[in-house]
Tab-separated table of C-alpha atoms in Angstrom:
chain	number	residue	atom	x	y	z
F	1064	MET	CA	-0.180	-0.129	-0.061
F	1065	LYS	CA	1.337	3.358	-0.711
F	1066	HIS	CA	-0.665	5.224	1.784
F	1067	VAL	CA	-0.821	3.135	4.586
F	1068	LYS	CA	2.022	1.137	6.573
F	1069	THR	CA	0.408	-1.294	9.220
F	1070	LEU	CA	2.232	-1.607	12.471
F	1071	ASN	CA	0.468	-4.946	13.265
F	1072	THR	CA	-2.436	-6.904	11.770
F	1073	LYS	CA	-6.980	-9.247	15.309
F	1074	LEU	CA	-7.756	-9.105	18.770
F	1075	GLN	CA	-11.015	-11.264	18.170
F	1076	ASN	CA	-8.493	-14.376	17.352
F	1077	THR	CA	-6.621	-14.022	20.576
F	1078	LYS	CA	-11.128	-18.734	23.020
F	1079	VAL	CA	-1.912	-4.993	30.413
F	1080	GLY	CA	-0.716	-3.158	27.286
F	1081	ASN	CA	2.450	-5.228	27.474
F	1082	GLN	CA	1.654	-8.143	29.261
A	869	MET	CA	-14.088	2.738	16.704
A	870	VAL	CA	-11.235	4.605	15.063
A	871	HIS	CA	-8.641	7.022	17.313
A	872	GLN	CA	-6.804	8.962	15.209
A	873	TYR	CA	-3.791	11.317	16.346
A	874	LYS	CA	-0.713	13.416	15.054
A	875	MET	CA	2.608	13.086	16.976
A	876	GLY	CA	6.636	13.331	16.197
A	877	GLY	CA	5.725	13.609	12.375
A	878	TYR	CA	3.486	10.548	12.269
A	879	ASN	CA	-0.611	10.209	11.031
A	880	ILE	CA	-1.259	7.634	13.452
A	881	VAL	CA	-4.952	5.538	13.337
A	882	MET	CA	-5.999	3.082	15.952
A	883	ASP	CA	-8.775	0.784	15.148
A	884	VAL	CA	-9.432	-0.024	18.333
A	885	ASN	CA	-11.682	-3.326	18.267
A	886	SER	CA	-9.302	-5.119	16.087
A	887	GLY	CA	-6.029	-3.854	17.451
A	888	ALA	CA	-4.667	-2.547	14.444
A	889	ILE	CA	-2.312	0.278	14.303
A	890	HIS	CA	-1.550	2.378	10.938
A	891	VAL	CA	0.691	4.975	10.100
A	892	VAL	CA	-0.898	7.286	6.663
A	893	ASP	CA	-0.257	10.054	4.750
A	894	ASP	CA	-2.213	13.469	5.268
A	895	LEU	CA	-4.627	12.392	2.617
A	896	THR	CA	-5.826	9.323	3.795
A	897	TYR	CA	-5.819	10.676	7.284
A	898	ASP	CA	-8.200	13.184	6.273
A	899	MET	CA	-10.210	10.545	4.486
A	900	ILE	CA	-10.490	8.266	7.449
A	901	ALA	CA	-11.769	10.928	9.533
A	902	MET	CA	-14.699	11.810	7.063
A	903	TYR	CA	-15.519	8.303	6.382
A	904	GLU	CA	-18.236	7.554	8.314
A	905	ASP	CA	-20.233	11.010	8.109
A	906	ALA	CA	-19.935	11.766	4.173
A	907	ASP	CA	-20.456	10.101	1.229
A	908	ARG	CA	-17.173	9.214	-1.699
A	909	GLU	CA	-18.376	11.892	-3.648
A	910	SER	CA	-18.205	14.488	-0.733
A	911	ILE	CA	-15.219	13.201	0.648
A	912	PHE	CA	-13.214	13.506	-2.553
A	913	THR	CA	-14.563	17.063	-3.178
A	914	GLU	CA	-13.354	18.432	0.070
A	915	LEU	CA	-9.944	16.249	-0.202
A	916	GLU	CA	-9.369	17.616	-3.865
A	917	THR	CA	-9.655	21.121	-1.812
A	918	ARG	CA	-7.070	20.476	0.598
A	919	TYR	CA	-5.107	18.770	-1.388
A	920	PRO	CA	-4.849	19.595	-4.871
A	921	GLU	CA	-1.740	18.418	-5.597
A	922	GLN	CA	-2.916	14.333	-4.707
A	923	ALA	CA	-6.348	14.791	-6.447
A	924	GLY	CA	-5.262	11.803	-9.143
A	925	GLU	CA	-4.243	10.049	-5.948
A	926	LEU	CA	-7.847	9.870	-4.185
A	927	ASP	CA	-9.277	6.473	-5.846
A	928	GLU	CA	-6.037	4.888	-4.932
A	929	ALA	CA	-6.116	5.973	-1.023
A	930	TRP	CA	-9.993	4.835	-0.795
A	931	GLU	CA	-9.460	1.643	-2.430
A	932	GLU	CA	-6.929	0.884	0.221
A	933	VAL	CA	-9.008	2.295	2.925
A	934	THR	CA	-12.033	-0.117	1.908
A	935	GLU	CA	-9.354	-2.735	1.774
A	936	LEU	CA	-8.568	-2.285	5.083
A	937	ILE	CA	-11.975	-2.417	5.956
A	938	ALA	CA	-12.966	-5.603	4.517
A	939	ALA	CA	-9.492	-7.141	6.213
A	940	GLY	CA	-11.262	-6.554	9.796
A	941	GLU	CA	-8.477	-3.927	10.076
A	942	LEU	CA	-10.541	-0.541	10.002
A	943	PHE	CA	-14.078	0.635	11.598
A	944	THR	CA	-14.416	-2.880	13.265
A	945	PRO	CA	-17.318	-3.565	15.687
A	946	ASP	CA	-17.114	-4.295	19.173
A	947	ASN	CA	-18.566	-7.889	19.489
A	948	TYR	CA	-16.738	-8.574	23.075
A	949	GLU	CA	-19.505	-7.863	25.582
A	950	SER	CA	-20.344	-11.819	25.874
A	951	TYR	CA	-16.884	-12.613	26.296
A	952	ILE	CA	-16.712	-10.614	29.903
A	953	GLU	CA	-20.209	-12.438	30.857
A	954	GLU	CA	-18.049	-15.934	30.357
A	955	PHE	CA	-14.948	-14.689	31.956
A	956	ALA	CA	-16.827	-13.184	35.102
A	957	GLU	CA	-18.580	-17.067	35.614
A	958	ARG	CA	-15.028	-18.481	35.716
A	959	PRO	CA	-14.296	-20.079	39.557
A	960	VAL	CA	-12.374	-17.411	41.355
A	961	VAL	CA	-8.053	-18.662	41.334
A	962	VAL	CA	-6.091	-16.546	43.993
A	963	LYS	CA	-2.704	-15.829	41.317
A	964	ALA	CA	-0.591	-12.899	43.489
A	965	LEU	CA	-0.675	-11.472	46.763
A	966	CYS	CA	0.834	-8.278	48.521
A	967	LEU	CA	2.601	-8.891	51.519
A	968	HIS	CA	2.128	-5.364	53.826
A	969	ILE	CA	5.166	-7.142	55.521
A	970	ALA	CA	5.995	-4.009	57.704
A	971	HIS	CA	3.224	-1.301	58.449
A	972	ASP	CA	6.641	0.502	59.887
A	973	CYS	CA	8.999	2.857	57.908
A	974	ASN	CA	12.183	4.880	58.114
A	975	LEU	CA	11.384	7.682	55.823
A	976	ALA	CA	8.389	10.151	56.304
A	977	CYS	CA	7.458	10.331	52.448
A	978	ARG	CA	4.669	13.111	51.927
A	979	TYR	CA	2.817	10.946	49.816
A	980	CYS	CA	2.443	7.704	51.123
A	981	PHE	CA	-0.326	5.711	51.756
A	982	ALA	CA	0.216	4.896	55.169
A	983	GLU	CA	0.083	8.670	56.204
A	984	GLU	CA	3.598	9.374	56.064
A	985	GLY	CA	4.594	5.842	57.425
A	986	GLU	CA	2.796	6.481	60.767
A	987	TYR	CA	0.028	4.312	60.088
A	988	HIS	CA	-2.054	6.135	62.498
A	989	GLY	CA	-0.146	5.303	64.902
A	990	ARG	CA	-0.309	1.664	64.731
A	991	ARG	CA	3.118	0.602	63.496
A	992	GLU	CA	2.961	-3.555	63.092
A	993	LEU	CA	4.992	-6.124	61.935
A	994	MET	CA	3.934	-9.242	60.036
A	995	SER	CA	4.770	-12.188	62.068
A	996	PHE	CA	6.540	-15.713	60.046
A	997	ASP	CA	3.226	-17.431	61.156
A	998	VAL	CA	1.069	-14.582	59.484
A	999	GLY	CA	2.939	-15.043	56.364
A	1000	ARG	CA	3.165	-18.793	56.243
A	1001	GLN	CA	-0.796	-18.918	56.653
A	1002	ALA	CA	-1.091	-16.131	53.576
A	1003	LEU	CA	1.259	-18.535	51.446
A	1004	ASP	CA	-0.508	-21.270	52.626
A	1005	PHE	CA	-4.137	-19.749	51.701
A	1006	LEU	CA	-2.172	-18.724	48.353
A	1007	VAL	CA	-1.211	-22.084	47.646
A	1008	GLU	CA	-4.991	-23.781	48.586
A	1009	ASN	CA	-6.911	-21.068	46.785
A	1010	SER	CA	-4.625	-21.115	43.285
A	1011	GLY	CA	-6.252	-23.915	41.875
A	1012	SER	CA	-4.251	-25.490	39.248
A	1013	ARG	CA	-2.133	-22.622	38.418
A	1014	ARG	CA	1.486	-23.459	39.053
A	1015	ASN	CA	3.172	-19.755	38.856
A	1016	LEU	CA	2.269	-17.816	42.105
A	1017	GLU	CA	3.700	-14.192	42.777
A	1018	VAL	CA	4.282	-12.569	45.976
A	1019	ASP	CA	4.958	-9.096	46.598
A	1020	PHE	CA	6.816	-8.174	49.796
A	1021	PHE	CA	5.263	-4.912	50.478
A	1022	GLY	CA	5.315	-2.159	53.119
A	1023	GLY	CA	6.086	0.226	54.595
A	1024	GLU	CA	9.452	-0.874	54.332
A	1025	PRO	CA	9.998	-4.663	53.859
A	1026	LEU	CA	13.553	-4.552	54.993
A	1027	MET	CA	12.611	-3.206	58.760
A	1028	ASN	CA	11.240	-7.150	58.857
A	1029	PHE	CA	14.167	-8.526	56.770
A	1030	GLN	CA	14.246	-11.804	58.535
A	1031	VAL	CA	10.845	-12.870	58.459
A	1032	VAL	CA	11.190	-11.940	53.917
A	1033	LYS	CA	14.078	-14.436	54.776
A	1034	ASP	CA	11.731	-17.146	56.649
A	1035	LEU	CA	9.070	-16.747	54.157
A	1036	VAL	CA	11.192	-16.910	51.077
A	1037	ALA	CA	12.115	-20.329	52.468
A	1038	TYR	CA	8.764	-21.195	53.440
A	1039	GLY	CA	7.702	-20.858	49.665
A	1040	ARG	CA	10.792	-22.503	48.638
A	1041	SER	CA	9.687	-25.589	50.646
A	1042	LEU	CA	6.032	-25.455	49.126
A	1043	GLU	CA	7.409	-25.170	45.516
A	1044	LYS	CA	9.074	-28.999	46.333
A	1045	THR	CA	5.412	-30.257	47.954
A	1046	ARG	CA	2.900	-28.469	46.171
A	1047	ASP	CA	4.331	-28.392	42.364
A	1048	LYS	CA	4.463	-24.723	42.473
A	1049	LYS	CA	6.564	-21.524	41.456
A	1050	PHE	CA	6.840	-18.773	43.457
A	1051	ARG	CA	7.811	-15.273	41.875
A	1052	PHE	CA	8.670	-12.831	44.644
A	1053	THR	CA	9.336	-9.174	43.990
A	1054	LEU	CA	10.719	-6.676	46.801
A	1055	THR	CA	10.012	-2.913	47.078
A	1056	THR	CA	12.688	-0.893	49.491
A	1057	ASN	CA	13.472	2.392	49.688
A	1058	GLY	CA	17.235	1.676	50.052
A	1059	VAL	CA	17.936	3.194	53.523
A	1060	LEU	CA	18.936	-0.294	54.954
A	1061	LEU	CA	19.917	-2.115	51.896
A	1062	ASP	CA	23.333	-3.541	52.179
A	1063	ASP	CA	25.661	-5.882	50.515
A	1064	GLY	CA	23.971	-9.159	52.329
A	1065	ILE	CA	20.380	-7.886	51.265
A	1066	MET	CA	21.323	-7.433	47.531
A	1067	GLU	CA	22.948	-10.790	47.473
A	1068	PHE	CA	20.025	-12.071	48.636
A	1069	ALA	CA	17.521	-10.242	46.629
A	1070	ASN	CA	19.733	-11.096	43.505
A	1071	ARG	CA	19.273	-14.924	44.596
A	1072	GLU	CA	15.337	-15.093	45.492
A	1073	MET	CA	13.920	-11.869	44.118
A	1074	ASP	CA	12.334	-12.087	40.371
A	1075	ASN	CA	12.095	-8.343	40.425
A	1076	VAL	CA	13.067	-5.406	43.036
A	1077	VAL	CA	11.545	-2.121	43.055
A	1078	LEU	CA	13.884	0.588	44.194
A	1079	SER	CA	12.113	4.048	45.397
A	1080	ILE	CA	13.550	7.271	44.052
A	1081	ASP	CA	11.926	10.108	42.485
A	1082	GLY	CA	14.648	11.378	40.006
A	1083	ARG	CA	16.457	14.864	40.564
A	1084	LYS	CA	18.400	15.279	44.550
A	1085	GLU	CA	15.607	18.200	45.270
A	1086	VAL	CA	13.009	16.504	43.523
A	1087	HIS	CA	13.627	13.254	45.595
A	1088	ASP	CA	14.294	15.054	49.131
A	1089	ARG	CA	11.440	17.317	48.989
A	1090	MET	CA	8.747	14.488	49.198
A	1091	ARG	CA	10.960	11.415	50.485
A	1092	PRO	CA	12.818	12.613	53.754
A	1093	PHE	CA	13.675	11.223	56.828
A	1094	PRO	CA	11.746	12.012	59.965
A	1095	SER	CA	13.909	14.624	60.793
A	1096	LYS	CA	12.955	16.351	57.559
A	1097	ALA	CA	16.777	15.581	56.040
A	1098	GLY	CA	16.721	14.358	52.457
A	1099	SER	CA	17.407	10.457	51.591
A	1100	TYR	CA	18.847	10.712	48.186
A	1101	ASP	CA	22.758	10.872	48.853
A	1102	LEU	CA	22.257	7.684	50.790
A	1103	ILE	CA	20.114	5.767	48.554
A	1104	LEU	CA	21.601	6.521	45.411
A	1105	PRO	CA	25.640	4.766	45.288
A	1106	LYS	CA	23.562	1.441	46.759
A	1107	PHE	CA	20.649	1.522	44.193
A	1108	LEU	CA	23.017	1.897	41.471
A	1109	ALA	CA	25.329	-1.201	42.675
A	1110	PHE	CA	22.093	-2.822	42.656
A	1111	ALA	CA	21.045	-2.154	39.460
A	1112	GLU	CA	24.526	-3.357	38.433
A	1113	SER	CA	24.676	-6.411	40.192
A	1114	ARG	CA	21.328	-7.321	38.487
A	1115	GLY	CA	22.962	-7.107	35.324
A	1116	GLN	CA	20.540	-4.283	34.652
A	1117	LYS	CA	17.311	-6.775	34.617
A	1118	ASN	CA	14.588	-7.499	36.436
A	1119	TYR	CA	14.541	-4.555	38.546
A	1120	TYR	CA	12.709	-1.081	38.304
A	1121	VAL	CA	13.464	2.075	39.597
A	1122	ARG	CA	10.296	3.679	40.424
A	1123	GLY	CA	9.761	7.484	41.446
A	1124	THR	CA	6.807	9.437	41.573
A	1125	PHE	CA	6.253	12.950	40.414
A	1126	THR	CA	3.303	15.633	41.741
A	1127	HIS	CA	2.249	19.123	41.047
A	1128	TYR	CA	5.777	20.193	41.890
A	1129	ASN	CA	7.485	18.274	39.162
A	1130	THR	CA	4.889	18.478	36.296
A	1131	ASP	CA	8.290	18.825	34.219
A	1132	PHE	CA	9.379	14.813	35.295
A	1133	SER	CA	10.434	14.361	31.910
A	1134	LYS	CA	13.942	15.809	33.542
A	1135	ASP	CA	13.492	13.214	36.629
A	1136	VAL	CA	13.183	10.187	33.839
A	1137	LEU	CA	16.156	11.372	32.234
A	1138	HIS	CA	18.110	12.209	35.270
A	1139	LEU	CA	17.856	8.703	36.068
A	1140	ALA	CA	18.652	7.575	32.820
A	1141	ASP	CA	21.622	9.299	32.693
A	1142	LEU	CA	22.901	8.362	36.010
A	1143	GLY	CA	22.934	4.711	34.432
A	1144	PHE	CA	19.584	2.990	35.393
A	1145	ARG	CA	17.716	1.140	32.193
A	1146	ARG	CA	14.407	0.071	34.003
A	1147	ILE	CA	12.556	3.376	34.791
A	1148	SER	CA	9.156	3.915	35.942
A	1149	VAL	CA	8.112	7.751	36.949
A	1150	GLU	CA	4.196	7.797	37.799
A	1151	PRO	CA	1.599	10.369	38.799
A	1152	VAL	CA	0.797	10.698	42.528
A	1153	VAL	CA	-2.135	9.157	43.731
A	1154	ALA	CA	-3.402	11.753	46.423
A	1155	LYS	CA	-6.818	13.449	47.335
A	1156	ALA	CA	-7.732	16.533	45.740
A	1157	THR	CA	-6.928	18.711	48.333
A	1158	ASP	CA	-3.423	17.714	48.795
A	1159	ASP	CA	-0.688	20.277	48.001
A	1160	TYR	CA	0.646	18.209	45.857
A	1161	ALA	CA	-2.229	16.578	43.980
A	1162	ILE	CA	-1.862	16.614	40.120
A	1163	ARG	CA	-4.873	18.954	38.927
A	1164	GLU	CA	-6.461	19.752	35.801
A	1165	GLU	CA	-4.461	22.562	34.888
A	1166	ASP	CA	-1.460	20.351	35.327
A	1167	LEU	CA	-2.326	18.290	32.368
A	1168	GLU	CA	-1.543	20.262	29.495
A	1169	PRO	CA	1.718	20.628	30.845
A	1170	LEU	CA	2.103	16.793	31.449
A	1171	PHE	CA	1.280	15.756	28.013
A	1172	ARG	CA	4.259	17.936	26.785
A	1173	GLU	CA	6.441	16.492	29.234
A	1174	TYR	CA	5.141	12.682	27.827
A	1175	GLU	CA	5.792	14.145	24.530
A	1176	LYS	CA	8.953	15.268	24.836
A	1177	LEU	CA	9.921	11.876	26.803
A	1178	ALA	CA	8.708	9.664	23.970
A	1179	LEU	CA	10.758	11.611	21.297
A	1180	GLU	CA	14.241	11.721	23.234
A	1181	MET	CA	13.394	7.798	23.742
A	1182	VAL	CA	13.051	7.760	20.142
A	1183	ARG	CA	16.695	9.186	19.819
A	1184	ARG	CA	17.976	7.232	22.412
A	1185	ALA	CA	16.548	3.710	20.950
A	1186	GLY	CA	19.474	1.467	20.050
A	1187	THR	CA	22.247	3.667	21.570
A	1188	ASP	CA	23.989	3.145	24.891
A	1189	GLU	CA	21.718	5.502	26.512
A	1190	ASP	CA	18.641	3.451	25.652
A	1191	PHE	CA	16.332	2.549	28.262
A	1192	THR	CA	12.778	1.142	28.998
A	1193	PHE	CA	9.885	3.150	30.788
A	1194	PHE	CA	7.429	1.154	32.598
A	1195	HIS	CA	4.442	3.485	30.972
A	1196	PHE	CA	5.772	3.331	27.368
A	1197	MET	CA	5.726	-0.297	27.233
A	1198	ILE	CA	3.250	-2.152	24.693
A	1199	ASP	CA	3.211	-5.270	23.088
A	1200	LEU	CA	1.261	-4.545	19.775
A	1201	THR	CA	1.873	-8.032	18.066
A	1202	GLY	CA	1.421	-9.959	21.488
A	1203	GLY	CA	0.105	-9.227	24.523
A	1204	PRO	CA	-2.823	-10.947	26.314
A	1205	CYS	CA	-6.282	-11.954	25.013
A	1206	VAL	CA	-8.996	-9.762	24.610
A	1207	ALA	CA	-10.484	-11.538	27.727
A	1208	LYS	CA	-7.688	-10.524	30.283
A	1209	ARG	CA	-7.962	-7.015	28.443
A	1210	LEU	CA	-11.233	-6.182	28.960
A	1211	SER	CA	-11.370	-7.515	32.754
A	1212	GLY	CA	-9.195	-5.729	34.519
A	1213	CYS	CA	-6.159	-5.816	36.624
A	1214	GLY	CA	-7.254	-8.756	38.958
A	1215	SER	CA	-7.653	-6.826	42.289
A	1216	GLY	CA	-10.229	-8.036	44.394
A	1217	THR	CA	-10.630	-11.623	43.169
A	1218	GLU	CA	-6.852	-13.041	41.620
A	1219	TYR	CA	-4.780	-10.380	43.728
A	1220	LEU	CA	-5.503	-9.484	47.133
A	1221	ALA	CA	-3.264	-7.625	49.933
A	1222	VAL	CA	-2.300	-8.702	53.409
A	1223	THR	CA	-2.066	-6.713	56.439
A	1224	PRO	CA	0.692	-7.679	59.014
A	1225	SER	CA	-2.247	-8.778	61.303
A	1226	GLY	CA	-3.248	-11.092	58.002
A	1227	ASP	CA	-6.316	-9.260	56.969
A	1228	LEU	CA	-7.266	-9.097	53.191
A	1229	TYR	CA	-8.072	-6.674	51.133
A	1230	PRO	CA	-8.674	-6.093	47.731
A	1231	CYS	CA	-5.013	-4.642	46.790
A	1232	HIS	CA	-2.578	-2.582	48.557
A	1233	GLN	CA	-4.334	1.105	47.990
A	1234	PHE	CA	-7.580	-0.367	50.023
A	1235	VAL	CA	-5.576	-1.602	53.102
A	1236	GLY	CA	-7.151	-0.050	56.007
A	1237	ASP	CA	-10.333	0.733	54.833
A	1238	PRO	CA	-12.894	-1.427	56.531
A	1239	ASP	CA	-15.474	-0.977	53.935
A	1240	PHE	CA	-13.069	-3.135	51.890
A	1241	LEU	CA	-12.458	-5.754	54.521
A	1242	MET	CA	-12.283	-9.465	52.519
A	1243	GLY	CA	-11.360	-11.930	55.083
A	1244	ASN	CA	-8.366	-12.633	56.574
A	1245	VAL	CA	-5.736	-15.674	55.973
A	1246	ALA	CA	-7.075	-17.945	58.518
A	1247	ASP	CA	-10.360	-18.050	57.291
A	1248	GLY	CA	-10.067	-17.018	53.607
A	1249	VAL	CA	-12.059	-14.494	51.563
A	1250	VAL	CA	-15.518	-14.314	53.717
A	1251	ASN	CA	-16.785	-11.228	51.870
A	1252	LEU	CA	-18.062	-12.934	48.887
A	1253	PRO	CA	-20.376	-9.898	47.489
A	1254	LEU	CA	-17.446	-7.698	47.986
A	1255	ARG	CA	-15.669	-10.159	45.720
A	1256	LYS	CA	-18.139	-10.569	43.362
A	1257	GLU	CA	-18.065	-6.821	42.796
A	1258	PHE	CA	-14.668	-6.618	41.749
A	1259	SER	CA	-15.237	-9.698	39.534
A	1260	GLN	CA	-17.753	-8.131	37.679
A	1261	CYS	CA	-15.672	-4.474	37.379
A	1262	ASN	CA	-14.831	-4.768	34.007
A	1263	VAL	CA	-14.309	-2.396	31.100
A	1264	TYR	CA	-18.350	-2.530	30.232
A	1265	ALA	CA	-19.242	-1.666	33.543
A	1266	LYS	CA	-17.727	1.228	33.396
A	1267	GLU	CA	-19.306	3.940	31.316
A	1268	LYS	CA	-16.418	6.202	30.599
A	1269	CYS	CA	-14.374	2.891	28.975
A	1270	ARG	CA	-17.061	1.994	26.822
A	1271	GLU	CA	-16.362	4.773	24.645
A	1272	CYS	CA	-12.261	5.226	25.161
A	1273	PHE	CA	-9.665	4.510	22.589
A	1274	ALA	CA	-7.541	3.169	25.341
A	1275	ARG	CA	-9.622	0.242	26.717
A	1276	PHE	CA	-7.821	-2.430	25.298
A	1277	TYR	CA	-4.326	-1.189	26.615
A	1278	CYS	CA	-5.894	0.041	30.160
A	1279	SER	CA	-8.446	-2.624	30.895
A	1280	GLY	CA	-10.115	-0.275	32.678
A	1281	GLY	CA	-7.760	1.716	34.760
A	1282	CYS	CA	-7.317	1.254	38.572
A	1283	ALA	CA	-10.618	0.569	40.952
A	1284	ALA	CA	-8.812	2.372	43.882
A	1285	ASN	CA	-8.418	5.493	41.819
A	1286	ALA	CA	-11.731	5.192	40.696
A	1287	TYR	CA	-13.178	4.975	44.096
A	1288	ASN	CA	-10.920	7.579	45.713
A	1289	PHE	CA	-12.370	10.036	43.458
A	1290	SER	CA	-15.723	9.098	42.313
A	1291	GLY	CA	-16.901	6.995	45.206
A	1292	ASP	CA	-17.385	3.613	42.975
A	1293	ILE	CA	-14.832	1.188	41.995
A	1294	ARG	CA	-16.614	1.297	38.543
A	1295	GLY	CA	-16.367	5.203	38.240
A	1296	ALA	CA	-13.464	6.707	36.857
A	1297	TYR	CA	-10.557	9.398	37.955
A	1298	ASP	CA	-10.679	11.427	35.107
A	1299	VAL	CA	-7.046	12.907	35.738
A	1300	GLY	CA	-5.913	9.453	35.713
A	1301	CYS	CA	-7.758	8.529	32.574
A	1302	ALA	CA	-6.251	11.699	30.211
A	1303	LEU	CA	-2.439	10.498	31.297
A	1304	GLU	CA	-3.172	7.278	30.579
A	1305	LYS	CA	-4.919	8.138	26.852
A	1306	LYS	CA	-1.713	10.174	26.479
A	1307	ARG	CA	0.607	7.563	27.460
A	1308	VAL	CA	-0.774	5.238	25.268
A	1309	GLU	CA	-0.733	7.313	22.411
A	1310	CYS	CA	2.714	7.749	23.303
A	1311	ALA	CA	3.807	4.261	23.380
A	1312	ILE	CA	2.153	3.621	19.855
A	1313	MET	CA	4.171	6.478	18.456
A	1314	ILE	CA	7.697	5.300	19.693
A	1315	GLN	CA	6.520	2.081	17.993
A	1316	ALA	CA	5.637	3.892	14.525
A	1317	ALA	CA	9.146	5.548	14.940
A	1318	LEU	CA	10.761	2.356	15.773
A	1319	ALA	CA	9.306	1.008	12.714
A	1320	ALA	CA	10.012	3.530	10.478
A	1321	ALA	CA	13.824	3.454	11.426
A	1322	THR	CA	14.071	0.033	10.755
A	1323	GLY	CA	11.966	-0.068	7.591
A	1324	LYS	CA	9.122	-2.451	9.010
A	1325	GLY	CA	5.542	-1.812	8.614
A	1326	GLU	CA	6.208	-1.261	4.627
A	1327	GLU	CA	3.071	-2.205	2.253
A	1328	HIS	CA	0.628	-3.512	4.964
A	1329	GLU	CA	3.034	-6.293	6.232
A	1330	ALA	CA	2.658	-7.057	10.354
A	1331	ILE	CA	5.904	-6.022	12.044
C-alpha cells in the first residue's frame, strides 16, 4: 500500500498493554 | 471505533476493536476522519480542495481504506461484550498476594498511602506465622495454576527482613511439596539496603522495585527522613550498585511525580543519565485537597512532558543511552487475549493484599478501609459480595471506558483510584484517564518511529 503502513495486523482471534 | 492522532511527525490511526495500528499520509488521515459521516463524492470534493496536488491519488487511497475495512482492520465493530460474561463466571483463582510485611517505615514520604509512614500510630510487623498462613492460603486457592506471585511490600519491608527471608524459604519448600513456582518481588526505599540483602535479593527475587523520584531536590522534597533530612544521597549509590549487580535486568527504579515536578521528564532522564536502564516515574495518587496532587491545569504541561520523553526515547533507541520506561511499554503483536484486556487488573479476585495481622483487602491501596475488608488468611475470603463486585468490575461496567480508545491497553484503570475520586470502583478518575490515554498514544508513536527506522511496516505487512 502506498498510503498506509500497518504496524500490526486481530484481538478477536487471540477462546495490560505489555502483558 | 477509530482513534486518530498526530505525534512526532506520524499520522496514527488506531482501529480500536481489532487492535490494528496504521500510519498513514495526510490525505488518507483526513479521508478516514470523514469516512463515516460523508459519502465518497463529498469526501473527494473536500480532499481535492485540501490536497490539489494529490487529486490523482484519491481513488488509490480510497481503495486502500476499503481494503482495510474488508480485512477487519478498520472500523471493526465491538463484539466482545459476551466474552466478559463468561470471564466473570469462571471460578476465582488467587494468583498473587501483596504482603504488607511491615507497617512501619524509616522515611516520612509526604505522599505515602500510610500517612507518612505513621500508620495512624499503629505500627506493626507481620509475623512469620501470619506470612506462612498467607502463603498457605495462596497455594490452597490457586487451583491448578503453577506460577504464583508474592510482593514484599510495606511500609519498608527491610524493617522486617528476617521474616522476608523465612517466608522465601517457606515458599521454596512449598514449591517442592505442592508443585508451585513462586515469583517474589521486593520493594524498598533503600535506607537499610546492604551487600548481604542485595546478594539475597539477587538470588531469590524475580524483581526488585527501588524507590527514587529523580533529581535530588525533587526526591528529597517528598522522601525525607522523619528528621526532615533528605534520603537521596544515602540511597543513590546503593541503588546504582544494586542495578549493576542484577545486570540491569529484573528491577525498576520507581519514582512518583507530583504537582511540584510537572517537568518530570527531567527526572526520568536524570535517572537514565545516572545509568539506570529500567525506569518508572508515575503520577502521584493523592486526595484533591493535597497540595502536591495533580490538578486539571497540570494536564497540558504533563502531556507535553510525555511527548518530550517519548521523542527523546526514540532518539536514544539502539544507543548505549537506551532505556525502558514502564508506562511506554506496549506489545502490539503479542499481549494478552481480549478477555484479559477487558476484565481488569485482578484486584479483589486474583490479587489480594495481606496486612501484618493477616487481614485481606482487594489491593494495597484499599488496606485499612473497613468497607473493603475481605477476610483473613485463616478463614479466607468471607466477604463474597465484595469479591463478586470486583469480579464484575470490567470495561463494560464502566460507562466512560466503553467509548474510550485506550480500553484494550488500560483495561479499565485502577479500581482504587476510581473509588477514591468517584466513590465507586466502577467510576473513573478523570485526571488518571487523561494521562493514561496520552501514555498509550506516546507508546504507539514510539513503535511507529522504531518501525520507520527499521523499514518495517511497509506495504501493509505486520511487524
